């Protein structure tokens, strides 16, 4: 762990020294493609469809950014990353941004030198067990084996939580969500622990989801969001405000399809966002219609949520904490002015 | 004293009786081979038991109750309780071509076909124009590179879109073809009298052998970037190909060195006595014998290399397993991992088995003198 951080830090120094020249925005425009890191696959969050296109809650952010910056939501090069490789991949400049169920933490922000553009999913760590195990609380898990993804906050939370509660366990370290799922199904571990959203996604793929329960304990805060490297504030702003625009549009009930129509409507904030008032796009280094295009890519935040992971889908997640602040949730984008 | 007192005198050999019934035919074979001793018998019964317990349900699952229809797991399961091959069917294109653009896939097919032609002279000795075919084989990498990435008249295809079986074969074949000559040179260099050259070779080989492939791939994917000015991103796939080639060259070098050491000194001395120069003696006398000895080891390395190509999925290139992993996250199909892993295993088995058969064929063919 320590070594990894050192390597990343070393890399950042070397990279930072040489990258001061060109901005990420210019690089992306020159390359004509947005290089986006995603996960190796979590149902609903990132997957390939039958035509070989990446889709899901996380790629949707990449697509919105690509639409805003390059004018085409399909101009994205995806790099699947594991919990362990994601930060090195981002730090080395192999990708321009990372959108992969990644928790915003102090050390990732400060020590690894990344800038989190915001939160697109408020999550927390949970436990998935077969009902046949007969436990109803995580504190009953004494002596169990636990499938856990390496290089994640999950790994660290679990150790702390079980130590505090005097629960002994045997970790089964695993690289990717798919392998964890397969191992759990094969009985290699009694418990699978990760972000609750990921657990729900995994459970939805089981032949008999009802034979598995997610325990009531949520043992951590996991604000997940897209991130970029330190040192290019303009680029961070672009990703941050693309995300914010998706969230504000959801708050105001403006769908992606309506974006064009309401652009000259009575709501001044929407006018500013959609480019009919002021020159906010230019301040970001983008054109006037950047936000319209971002919204057109996959719709607003609520539409993306509903399309990939919402209650209508097999993943079946409720908005919960991720409802707008006006609806009892904590999703709250700063004002656009 | 009359001879007549003898009741019977055989006039010739009597006809041989047929062997006892229980040593011939099916029964005899079974007795001889399966139940010779009580221990053999027990083993046979145990094996039979295993077949019934393991193989039968597997066959049942893989073939008999398997389902080949449906657009999702639910539909597929409605048709048959067993394996759901419709999933593999729907994603077969992805497993083969990765994300290579649909309209351009003929280029991959063509490259594959041309690859088969390069194999012809390796497998059949007597094809006409064998030398030309070898020459074409040397040109092939350039042709394939042009076909796959495009340029000139062909639209360019980003290597980021390469994936699946095509990627495995590309990485495997490139590693194999380039690492062999490089490995041989390294082996020769290591045995060289020129101290600088041999020290360099030793350092290189020991470095490669001391570092796991996954680390090298990681260096290729992330660390190398630090040494280049930003913006000059040179293709990830090319970096990977170089690393894989260097890696396997290090191992080939050691195997070839083993072969070289097995050649008695007299051979070299005889070559010297004939007045052959270094390269002549090496290429005409030493290497042909050494390589013959090294074949099993070399093929072993190739097979290992081929399977190691799956490691590229860790640095974000989608080999068949990576493709499967991403496809398995499609909620419509999720949960069918056994099918995916079986399919990928079958692919690797076919390729590796073919390679090992080829090596046996080569050994037999080249087995001219002594056998070791
Ligand atoms: N939020 C945690 C855990 C993230 C994580 O690894 N989540 C899993 C399950 S939701 C995942 O995204 N896996 C994707 C993959 O294996 O590629 C972190 O940032 O460390």
XYZ file of C-alpha atoms and ligand atoms in Angstrom:
729
model
C 0.000 0.000 0.000
C 2.654 2.433 1.121
C 4.775 1.575 -1.891
C 1.899 2.089 -4.232
C 1.229 5.510 -2.847
C 4.880 6.398 -3.121
C 4.939 5.290 -6.734
C 1.864 7.305 -7.524
C 3.365 10.310 -5.759
C 6.654 9.925 -7.602
C 4.775 9.689 -10.832
C 2.787 12.774 -10.024
C 5.957 14.746 -9.452
C 7.460 13.630 -12.729
C 4.214 14.106 -14.556
C 3.423 17.402 -12.917
C 6.836 18.736 -13.851
C 6.334 17.989 -17.488
C 2.618 18.504 -17.883
C 2.455 22.144 -16.880
C 2.715 22.992 -20.557
C -0.373 21.561 -22.185
C -3.834 21.591 -20.652
C -5.938 18.474 -20.486
C -8.659 20.225 -22.437
C -6.247 20.908 -25.295
C -4.975 17.341 -25.166
C -8.479 15.947 -25.343
C -9.399 18.216 -28.233
C -6.195 17.391 -30.081
C -6.731 13.683 -29.580
C -10.383 13.974 -30.579
C -11.287 11.426 -27.915
C -11.890 11.569 -24.182
C -9.919 8.878 -22.363
C -12.065 7.731 -19.515
C -11.293 5.153 -16.842
C -14.190 2.959 -15.759
C -14.592 -0.270 -13.824
C -14.130 -3.714 -15.312
C -17.842 -4.260 -15.015
C -20.570 -3.830 -12.396
C -24.162 -4.516 -13.457
C -25.913 -1.217 -14.092
C -22.789 0.810 -13.377
C -20.582 -0.275 -16.271
C -21.116 -2.990 -18.863
C -20.930 -3.622 -22.591
C -24.100 -4.054 -24.600
C -24.597 -6.435 -27.516
C -23.064 -3.921 -29.921
C -19.905 -3.654 -27.887
C -20.634 -0.199 -26.496
C -19.852 0.650 -22.899
C -22.927 1.759 -21.023
C -24.019 2.378 -17.485
C -24.175 4.904 -14.698
C -20.427 5.594 -14.785
C -19.803 5.648 -18.564
C -22.767 8.031 -18.775
C -20.666 10.690 -17.031
C -17.823 10.142 -19.494
C -20.305 10.442 -22.338
C -21.744 13.686 -20.996
C -18.259 15.183 -20.655
C -17.318 14.022 -24.157
C -20.501 15.568 -25.514
C -19.772 18.861 -23.785
C -16.130 19.017 -24.814
C -16.007 17.259 -28.159
C -19.581 17.567 -29.286
C -20.100 13.831 -29.562
C -20.951 11.520 -26.699
C -19.522 8.525 -28.548
C -16.033 9.991 -28.682
C -14.826 8.185 -25.570
C -12.020 5.677 -25.198
C -12.721 3.495 -22.190
C -10.059 1.931 -20.050
C -11.350 -0.669 -17.611
C -9.515 -0.405 -14.312
C -9.504 -2.492 -11.149
C -9.558 -1.155 -7.621
C -5.790 -1.380 -7.580
C -4.874 -0.025 -10.989
C -7.291 2.901 -11.224
C -5.165 5.501 -9.426
C -1.901 4.730 -11.172
C -3.703 4.784 -14.479
C -5.119 8.225 -13.753
C -1.929 9.597 -12.214
C 0.182 8.499 -15.162
C -1.972 10.388 -17.627
C -3.140 7.220 -19.348
C -6.700 8.517 -18.855
C -8.147 12.026 -18.613
C -10.722 11.254 -15.957
C -11.889 8.369 -13.820
C -15.534 7.486 -13.304
C -15.515 4.243 -11.416
C -17.405 3.854 -8.130
C -14.616 5.697 -6.393
C -14.975 7.024 -2.888
C -13.844 10.551 -2.138
C -11.425 10.286 0.761
C -8.821 12.501 2.351
C -5.800 10.533 1.215
C -6.988 10.136 -2.353
C -7.670 13.834 -2.539
C -4.628 15.110 -0.678
C -1.978 12.423 -0.733
C -2.611 10.852 -4.124
C -3.312 14.344 -5.473
C -6.600 13.925 -7.241
C -9.464 16.357 -7.513
C -12.925 14.947 -7.018
C -15.382 16.700 -9.281
C -18.329 15.970 -7.043
C -20.489 13.096 -5.932
C -22.708 11.182 -8.285
C -23.769 8.503 -5.834
C -23.955 8.604 -2.049
C -23.238 5.086 -0.959
C -22.153 3.088 2.065
C -20.534 -0.256 2.629
C -22.793 -3.235 3.280
C -22.690 -7.015 3.570
C -24.285 -9.651 1.389
C -24.845 -13.123 2.850
C -26.843 -16.186 1.880
C -30.036 -16.357 3.929
C -29.088 -19.934 4.743
C -26.243 -18.592 6.867
C -28.899 -17.434 9.258
C -27.303 -14.208 10.407
C -29.211 -10.993 10.816
C -26.409 -8.629 11.783
C -22.850 -8.050 10.663
C -21.781 -8.520 14.267
C -22.771 -12.187 14.007
C -20.205 -12.814 11.295
C -17.519 -14.080 13.656
C -15.221 -16.593 11.975
C -16.594 -16.086 8.482
C -14.630 -15.699 5.269
C -15.205 -12.445 3.444
C -14.749 -11.727 -0.266
C -13.296 -8.293 -0.635
C -11.844 -6.264 -3.480
C -8.239 -5.224 -3.056
C -7.195 -1.599 -3.206
C -10.557 -0.312 -2.025
C -11.814 1.640 0.935
C -13.950 -1.419 1.574
C -10.869 -3.352 2.572
C -9.857 -0.730 5.126
C -13.356 -0.115 6.529
C -13.896 -3.789 7.081
C -10.700 -4.250 9.040
C -11.570 -1.301 11.272
C -15.181 -2.221 11.794
C -14.522 -5.841 12.651
C -11.658 -4.907 14.938
C -13.831 -2.465 16.836
C -16.566 -5.057 17.173
C -14.230 -7.927 18.008
C -15.309 -9.979 15.035
C -12.660 -12.286 13.620
C -12.772 -13.009 9.906
C -10.730 -14.381 7.070
C -10.375 -12.055 4.074
C -10.501 -13.551 0.574
C -8.847 -10.869 -1.572
C -10.278 -10.483 -5.079
C -9.482 -8.201 -8.011
C -12.769 -7.502 -9.710
C -16.459 -7.410 -8.942
C -17.232 -10.200 -11.392
C -14.724 -12.546 -9.764
C -15.988 -11.637 -6.321
C -19.494 -12.446 -7.429
C -18.450 -15.765 -8.931
C -16.462 -16.696 -5.825
C -19.321 -15.792 -3.560
C -21.721 -17.863 -5.640
C -19.329 -20.798 -5.570
C -19.207 -20.620 -1.791
C -15.538 -19.638 -1.575
C -16.566 -16.985 0.917
C -19.524 -16.672 3.234
C -19.853 -12.933 2.863
C -19.357 -10.430 0.073
C -18.796 -6.887 1.181
C -18.578 -3.764 -0.962
C -20.597 -0.613 -1.578
C -24.281 -1.332 -1.024
C -25.088 -0.288 -4.588
C -22.629 -2.857 -5.890
C -24.154 -5.487 -3.633
C -27.625 -4.777 -4.958
C -26.258 -4.947 -8.491
C -24.588 -8.276 -7.817
C -27.598 -9.699 -6.075
C -29.803 -8.840 -9.016
C -27.751 -11.225 -11.135
C -28.296 -14.268 -8.955
C -30.637 -16.996 -10.093
C -32.504 -16.728 -6.818
C -31.959 -13.255 -5.387
C -34.354 -13.997 -2.563
C -31.913 -16.552 -1.136
C -29.482 -13.756 -0.289
C -29.882 -10.860 2.090
C -28.107 -7.556 2.472
C -27.502 -7.048 6.184
C -28.922 -3.894 7.795
C -25.549 -2.459 8.823
C -24.050 0.191 6.580
C -20.607 0.626 8.064
C -19.204 3.586 6.159
C -19.836 6.673 4.081
C -18.927 6.128 0.450
C -19.486 9.258 -1.596
C -18.689 8.073 -5.121
C -17.771 10.458 -7.859
C -15.657 11.210 -10.911
C -12.119 12.479 -10.391
C -9.216 14.026 -12.271
C -5.560 14.765 -11.544
C -4.479 17.695 -9.423
C -2.961 20.565 -11.285
C -5.437 21.327 -14.037
C -8.245 23.297 -12.443
C -9.881 24.152 -15.715
C -10.313 20.506 -16.543
C -11.580 19.737 -13.049
C -14.091 22.570 -13.416
C -15.364 21.166 -16.678
C -15.996 17.726 -15.223
C -17.470 19.241 -12.033
C -19.902 21.488 -13.882
C -20.976 18.857 -16.360
C -21.946 16.761 -13.364
C -23.610 19.740 -11.658
C -25.583 20.587 -14.758
C -26.936 17.037 -14.919
C -27.964 17.347 -11.277
C -29.506 20.816 -11.603
C -31.501 19.725 -14.645
C -32.843 16.835 -12.575
C -33.738 19.228 -9.776
C -35.634 21.462 -12.198
C -37.240 18.542 -13.966
C -35.686 19.336 -17.326
C -35.058 16.164 -19.297
C -32.358 15.789 -21.890
C -34.903 15.877 -24.675
C -36.365 19.163 -23.407
C -33.011 20.895 -23.055
C -33.271 22.580 -26.448
C -36.787 23.918 -25.882
C -36.279 25.367 -22.423
C -33.026 27.020 -23.464
C -34.851 30.307 -24.015
C -37.475 29.760 -21.359
C -38.400 31.903 -18.386
C -36.011 30.334 -15.851
C -32.877 32.529 -15.795
C -30.689 29.812 -14.256
C -31.584 27.420 -17.047
C -30.911 30.162 -19.578
C -27.451 30.632 -18.129
C -26.783 26.906 -18.167
C -28.120 26.319 -21.632
C -26.247 29.218 -23.145
C -28.967 31.691 -24.015
C -27.789 34.137 -21.384
C -24.241 35.181 -20.597
C -21.126 33.406 -21.784
C -20.653 30.771 -19.146
C -19.470 28.139 -21.598
C -16.641 30.387 -22.711
C -15.466 30.757 -19.112
C -14.930 27.001 -19.073
C -13.118 27.135 -22.380
C -16.105 25.552 -24.101
C -18.743 26.836 -26.487
C -22.294 28.034 -25.822
C -24.155 24.740 -26.200
C -21.909 22.576 -24.090
C -24.580 21.942 -21.460
C -27.315 21.218 -23.974
C -25.117 18.554 -25.510
C -24.156 17.125 -22.112
C -27.839 16.793 -21.263
C -28.656 15.298 -24.633
C -26.110 12.539 -24.191
C -28.048 10.416 -21.694
C -30.504 12.845 -20.143
C -30.296 14.489 -16.742
C -29.074 12.849 -13.550
C -32.463 11.394 -12.752
C -32.860 9.943 -16.214
C -29.431 8.320 -16.070
C -30.217 6.907 -12.654
C -33.552 5.534 -13.767
C -32.213 4.110 -17.004
C -29.345 2.103 -15.555
C -29.853 1.438 -11.864
C -33.279 2.769 -10.890
C -36.235 0.883 -9.517
C -37.550 0.042 -12.967
C -34.353 -1.839 -13.802
C -33.286 -5.231 -12.522
C -30.720 -3.554 -10.278
C -33.659 -1.837 -8.622
C -32.028 0.866 -6.508
C -34.239 3.508 -4.912
C -33.065 7.104 -5.082
C -32.813 7.204 -1.279
C -29.982 9.512 -0.239
C -29.508 10.339 -3.891
C -32.840 12.093 -4.205
C -32.702 15.854 -4.625
C -32.452 17.937 -1.469
C -35.947 19.125 -2.254
C -37.180 15.532 -2.136
C -35.625 14.430 1.110
C -32.269 13.384 -0.299
C -28.866 15.054 -0.052
C -28.176 15.650 -3.729
C -27.447 19.356 -3.815
C -25.652 21.105 -6.651
C -24.308 24.636 -6.133
C -26.184 27.370 -7.964
C -25.257 28.137 -11.531
C -24.557 31.843 -11.662
C 8.638 -106.535 -29.117
C 6.079 -105.607 -31.611
C 5.498 -101.994 -32.456
C 1.800 -102.506 -32.535
C 1.564 -102.309 -28.758
C 1.630 -98.521 -28.964
C -1.968 -97.327 -28.971
C -1.450 -93.898 -30.508
C 1.301 -92.112 -32.292
C 0.911 -88.502 -33.227
C 1.608 -87.922 -36.865
C 1.960 -84.162 -36.679
C 1.351 -81.149 -34.462
C -2.166 -81.002 -33.210
C -4.162 -77.852 -33.933
C -3.657 -75.120 -31.377
C -6.611 -74.700 -29.091
C -8.199 -71.262 -29.021
C -7.042 -69.278 -26.024
C -9.319 -69.474 -23.020
C -12.438 -67.458 -23.610
C -11.761 -65.018 -20.823
C -8.460 -63.820 -22.292
C -9.694 -62.823 -25.718
C -12.210 -60.521 -27.219
C -13.912 -57.816 -25.243
C -13.945 -59.773 -22.018
C -10.289 -60.621 -22.325
C -9.381 -57.026 -23.019
C -11.355 -55.850 -20.040
C -9.731 -58.436 -17.783
C -6.262 -57.683 -19.071
C -6.506 -53.944 -18.916
C -9.070 -53.046 -16.321
C -9.235 -55.861 -13.764
C -5.818 -57.456 -13.852
C -5.365 -57.273 -10.110
C -7.800 -56.413 -7.399
C -6.152 -53.009 -7.156
C -6.686 -52.352 -10.878
C -10.243 -53.427 -10.424
C -10.795 -51.008 -7.595
C -9.277 -48.170 -9.619
C -11.503 -49.001 -12.569
C -14.612 -48.985 -10.477
C -13.562 -45.734 -8.858
C -12.969 -44.120 -12.241
C -16.343 -45.336 -13.437
C -17.906 -43.842 -10.368
C -16.217 -40.516 -11.058
C -17.404 -40.559 -14.643
C -20.956 -41.133 -13.573
C -20.849 -38.557 -10.815
C -18.942 -35.778 -12.575
C -18.992 -36.263 -16.292
C -22.604 -37.221 -16.768
C -24.086 -34.169 -15.065
C -21.570 -31.958 -16.879
C -22.543 -33.355 -20.243
C -26.123 -33.027 -19.265
C -25.562 -29.390 -18.349
C -23.329 -28.537 -21.299
C -25.278 -30.276 -24.039
C -28.447 -32.119 -23.175
C -30.406 -29.552 -21.206
C -28.498 -26.576 -22.603
C -30.356 -23.765 -24.260
C -29.363 -21.997 -27.442
C -32.174 -19.497 -27.699
C -33.334 -16.301 -26.101
C -32.361 -12.672 -25.864
C -31.719 -12.637 -22.132
C -30.884 -15.025 -19.350
C -34.508 -15.324 -18.322
C -35.658 -16.243 -21.841
C -32.730 -18.593 -22.201
C -33.466 -20.370 -18.950
C -37.071 -20.775 -19.977
C -35.944 -23.015 -22.842
C -33.506 -25.240 -20.973
C -32.232 -25.580 -17.434
C -28.638 -26.224 -18.448
C -25.957 -23.992 -19.889
C -27.162 -20.932 -21.730
C -25.096 -20.789 -24.904
C -27.289 -18.139 -26.488
C -25.270 -15.599 -24.504
C -21.995 -16.739 -26.043
C -23.763 -16.753 -29.395
C -24.941 -13.178 -29.039
C -21.511 -11.991 -27.911
C -19.444 -14.238 -30.180
C -18.472 -11.293 -32.356
C -17.159 -9.469 -29.312
C -15.264 -12.512 -28.128
C -13.600 -12.805 -31.516
C -13.091 -9.194 -32.632
C -13.334 -7.157 -29.449
C -14.762 -3.772 -30.350
C -13.289 -3.697 -33.839
C -15.675 -1.672 -36.041
C -18.281 -3.812 -37.712
C -17.665 -2.662 -41.292
C -13.928 -3.249 -40.987
C -13.972 -6.767 -39.593
C -13.127 -8.297 -42.954
C -9.649 -6.923 -42.347
C -9.272 -9.047 -39.251
C -10.556 -12.057 -41.154
C -8.140 -11.406 -43.965
C -5.251 -11.011 -41.549
C -6.260 -14.311 -39.965
C -6.379 -16.037 -43.318
C -2.987 -14.657 -44.310
C -1.674 -15.877 -40.974
C -2.811 -19.397 -41.809
C -0.842 -19.199 -45.048
C 2.325 -18.402 -43.135
C 1.806 -21.625 -41.211
C 1.639 -23.751 -44.358
C 5.388 -24.111 -44.925
C 5.881 -24.867 -41.243
C 3.533 -27.799 -41.309
C 3.973 -29.240 -44.810
C 7.540 -29.859 -45.971
C 6.723 -30.576 -49.536
C 4.655 -27.595 -50.605
C 5.992 -26.056 -53.792
C 7.729 -22.732 -53.344
C 8.355 -23.313 -49.657
C 11.145 -20.752 -49.643
C 8.867 -18.061 -51.036
C 6.304 -18.873 -48.417
C 8.930 -18.409 -45.715
C 9.852 -15.072 -47.219
C 6.209 -14.093 -47.157
C 6.102 -15.143 -43.511
C 8.824 -12.613 -42.761
C 6.796 -9.900 -44.453
C 3.608 -10.918 -42.707
C 3.963 -8.777 -39.556
C 4.132 -5.627 -41.668
C 1.132 -6.711 -43.716
C -0.884 -7.556 -40.626
C 0.044 -4.285 -38.962
C -1.145 -2.359 -41.978
C -4.342 -4.377 -42.281
C -5.316 -4.105 -38.642
C -4.485 -0.490 -37.890
C -5.171 0.953 -41.334
C -3.680 4.016 -42.980
C -3.335 4.927 -46.661
C -6.522 3.719 -48.265
C -7.914 1.847 -45.278
C -9.658 3.831 -42.554
C -7.597 3.879 -39.381
C -8.714 1.759 -36.455
C -7.654 2.673 -32.939
C -5.845 -0.177 -31.207
C -7.992 0.634 -28.189
C -10.773 -1.192 -30.035
C -8.796 -4.402 -30.415
C -9.948 -7.131 -28.116
C -11.013 -10.699 -27.589
C -9.476 -13.672 -29.337
C -8.030 -11.432 -31.997
C -6.039 -9.566 -29.346
C -4.847 -12.787 -27.743
C -3.637 -14.147 -31.048
C -2.056 -10.842 -31.983
C -0.131 -10.573 -28.724
C 0.683 -14.287 -28.700
C 1.916 -14.493 -32.280
C 3.889 -11.269 -32.079
C 5.533 -12.376 -28.865
C 6.363 -15.759 -30.329
C 7.754 -14.604 -33.658
C 9.875 -11.790 -32.349
C 11.062 -13.377 -29.149
C 12.561 -16.429 -30.839
C 15.244 -14.629 -32.862
C 15.833 -12.212 -30.018
C 16.124 -15.054 -27.544
C 18.610 -16.897 -29.746
C 20.741 -13.794 -30.082
C 20.640 -13.309 -26.327
C 21.687 -16.888 -25.718
C 24.610 -16.511 -28.114
C 25.500 -13.196 -26.535
C 25.526 -14.726 -23.111
C 28.054 -17.329 -24.214
C 30.101 -14.808 -26.116
C 33.768 -14.242 -25.318
C 33.256 -10.530 -25.586
C 32.849 -9.559 -21.987
C 30.721 -6.459 -22.512
C 28.212 -8.287 -24.656
C 27.927 -11.236 -22.344
C 27.549 -9.066 -19.249
C 24.799 -7.089 -20.929
C 23.017 -10.267 -21.945
C 23.295 -11.747 -18.468
C 21.991 -8.571 -16.880
C 19.059 -8.400 -19.255
C 18.112 -12.051 -18.914
C 18.368 -12.063 -15.158
C 16.360 -8.873 -14.910
C 13.586 -10.299 -17.047
C 13.552 -13.544 -15.150
C 13.516 -11.749 -11.850
C 10.426 -9.679 -12.568
C 6.919 -11.016 -13.065
C 5.256 -10.301 -16.404
C 2.456 -8.453 -14.695
C 4.942 -5.930 -13.333
C 6.420 -5.374 -16.754
C 2.957 -4.860 -18.185
C 2.212 -2.408 -15.463
C 5.388 -0.534 -16.217
C 4.380 -0.516 -19.857
C 0.950 0.848 -19.105
C 1.712 3.471 -16.495
C 5.323 4.055 -15.681
C 6.624 4.457 -19.218
C 4.319 7.430 -19.590
C 6.307 9.331 -17.009
C 9.399 9.203 -19.146
C 7.812 10.616 -22.253
C 6.687 14.199 -22.612
C 2.904 14.365 -22.227
C 0.978 14.331 -25.444
C 3.427 11.951 -27.096
C 1.407 8.960 -26.082
C 2.792 6.028 -27.924
C 0.314 3.304 -28.322
C -0.458 1.156 -25.292
C -0.739 -1.983 -27.390
C 2.666 -1.420 -28.960
C 4.174 -0.949 -25.506
C 2.566 -4.175 -24.384
C 3.792 -6.054 -27.448
C 7.330 -4.891 -26.783
C 7.191 -5.947 -23.149
C 5.734 -9.336 -23.933
C 8.394 -9.933 -26.563
C 11.237 -8.937 -24.265
C 9.811 -11.061 -21.495
C 9.570 -14.218 -23.480
C 12.926 -13.556 -25.167
C 14.557 -13.715 -21.741
C 13.166 -17.178 -21.147
C 13.825 -18.416 -24.683
C 17.432 -17.339 -24.256
C 17.876 -19.636 -21.298
C 16.246 -22.570 -23.025
C 18.380 -22.102 -26.094
C 21.468 -21.800 -23.918
C 20.549 -25.184 -22.464
C 20.507 -26.549 -26.001
C 23.831 -24.918 -26.801
C 25.453 -26.437 -23.758
C 24.369 -29.887 -24.795
C 26.432 -29.672 -27.980
C 29.823 -31.286 -27.415
C 32.844 -29.004 -27.825
C 34.084 -31.185 -30.641
C 31.428 -29.797 -32.903
C 32.747 -26.277 -32.495
C 36.300 -27.476 -32.887
C 35.429 -29.384 -36.028
C 33.787 -26.286 -37.423
C 36.880 -24.284 -36.599
C 39.044 -26.901 -38.232
C 36.980 -26.608 -41.387
C 37.758 -22.916 -41.373
C 34.207 -21.746 -40.745
C 33.777 -18.271 -39.293
C 31.720 -17.566 -36.177
C 28.386 -16.961 -37.877
C 28.897 -19.828 -40.282
C 29.677 -22.326 -37.581
C 26.859 -21.075 -35.418
C 24.239 -21.123 -38.142
C 25.360 -24.270 -39.936
C 26.667 -26.500 -37.166
C 25.776 -25.400 -33.672
C 22.306 -23.862 -33.822
C 20.589 -26.543 -35.884
C 21.578 -29.117 -33.316
C 20.986 -26.943 -30.288
C 17.547 -25.792 -31.396
C 16.486 -29.346 -32.053
C 17.235 -30.153 -28.455
C 15.582 -26.999 -27.230
C 12.293 -27.459 -29.082
C 10.219 -28.885 -26.240
C 11.395 -26.136 -23.933
C 10.756 -23.429 -26.481
C 7.266 -24.615 -27.250
C 6.637 -24.813 -23.555
C 7.513 -21.147 -23.255
C 5.286 -20.302 -26.198
C 2.348 -22.071 -24.632
C 2.971 -20.269 -21.371
C 3.251 -16.972 -23.195
C 0.010 -17.577 -25.010
C -1.803 -18.151 -21.767
C -0.075 -15.218 -20.079
C -1.655 -12.896 -22.614
C -4.738 -12.924 -20.402
C -2.778 -10.736 -17.996
C -3.257 -7.764 -20.306
C -6.772 -7.416 -18.969
C -5.272 -6.021 -15.762
C -3.977 -2.984 -17.601
C -7.244 -2.348 -19.354
C -6.879 -4.261 -22.621
C -9.799 -6.574 -23.181
C -8.685 -10.137 -23.790
C -11.461 -12.759 -24.028
C -11.788 -12.868 -20.254
C -12.013 -9.076 -20.027
C -14.635 -9.085 -22.765
C -16.518 -11.743 -20.858
C -16.307 -9.808 -17.620
C -17.730 -6.670 -19.184
C -20.429 -8.612 -21.002
C -21.342 -10.463 -17.825
C -22.140 -7.145 -16.207
C -24.941 -6.588 -18.678
C -27.882 -7.081 -16.410
C -29.790 -8.936 -19.133
C -27.238 -11.718 -19.100
C -25.441 -11.351 -15.804
C -24.712 -14.469 -13.816
C -23.650 -16.737 -16.673
C -19.982 -16.777 -15.733
C -19.567 -20.544 -16.003
C -20.504 -20.465 -19.659
C -18.050 -17.668 -20.348
C -15.161 -19.282 -18.540
C -15.822 -22.652 -20.196
C -15.870 -21.043 -23.598
C -12.624 -19.187 -23.007
C -11.040 -22.329 -21.567
C -12.019 -24.266 -24.676
C -10.407 -21.668 -26.896
C -7.157 -21.760 -24.973
C -7.156 -25.525 -24.822
C -7.552 -25.860 -28.574
C -4.730 -23.419 -29.272
C -2.313 -24.796 -26.719
C -3.041 -28.394 -27.593
C -2.382 -27.669 -31.253
C 0.923 -26.068 -30.345
C 2.062 -28.983 -28.248
C 1.075 -31.439 -30.979
C 3.074 -29.416 -33.456
C 6.095 -29.575 -31.222
C 5.805 -33.347 -31.001
C 5.585 -33.526 -34.764
C 8.688 -31.375 -35.091
C 10.614 -33.515 -32.663
C 9.722 -36.631 -34.557
C 10.590 -35.088 -37.880
C 13.926 -33.728 -36.725
C 14.805 -36.849 -34.845
C 17.523 -37.742 -37.310
C 20.493 -38.754 -35.255
C 20.642 -39.685 -31.658
C 17.730 -39.449 -29.357
C 18.161 -37.699 -26.068
N -15.965 2.747 -3.190
C -14.882 1.887 -2.869
C -15.018 0.524 -3.520
C -15.173 0.620 -4.994
C -15.285 -0.725 -5.658
O -14.290 -1.366 -5.968
N -16.496 -1.166 -5.917
C -16.682 -2.382 -6.646
C -18.044 -2.963 -6.458
S -19.309 -1.772 -6.419
C -16.437 -2.095 -8.097
O -16.701 -1.028 -8.558
N -15.902 -3.055 -8.846
C -15.679 -2.853 -10.225
C -14.633 -3.736 -10.777
O -14.369 -4.768 -10.178
O -14.067 -3.409 -11.799
C -13.581 2.542 -3.252
O -13.596 3.545 -3.920
O -12.525 2.051 -2.857
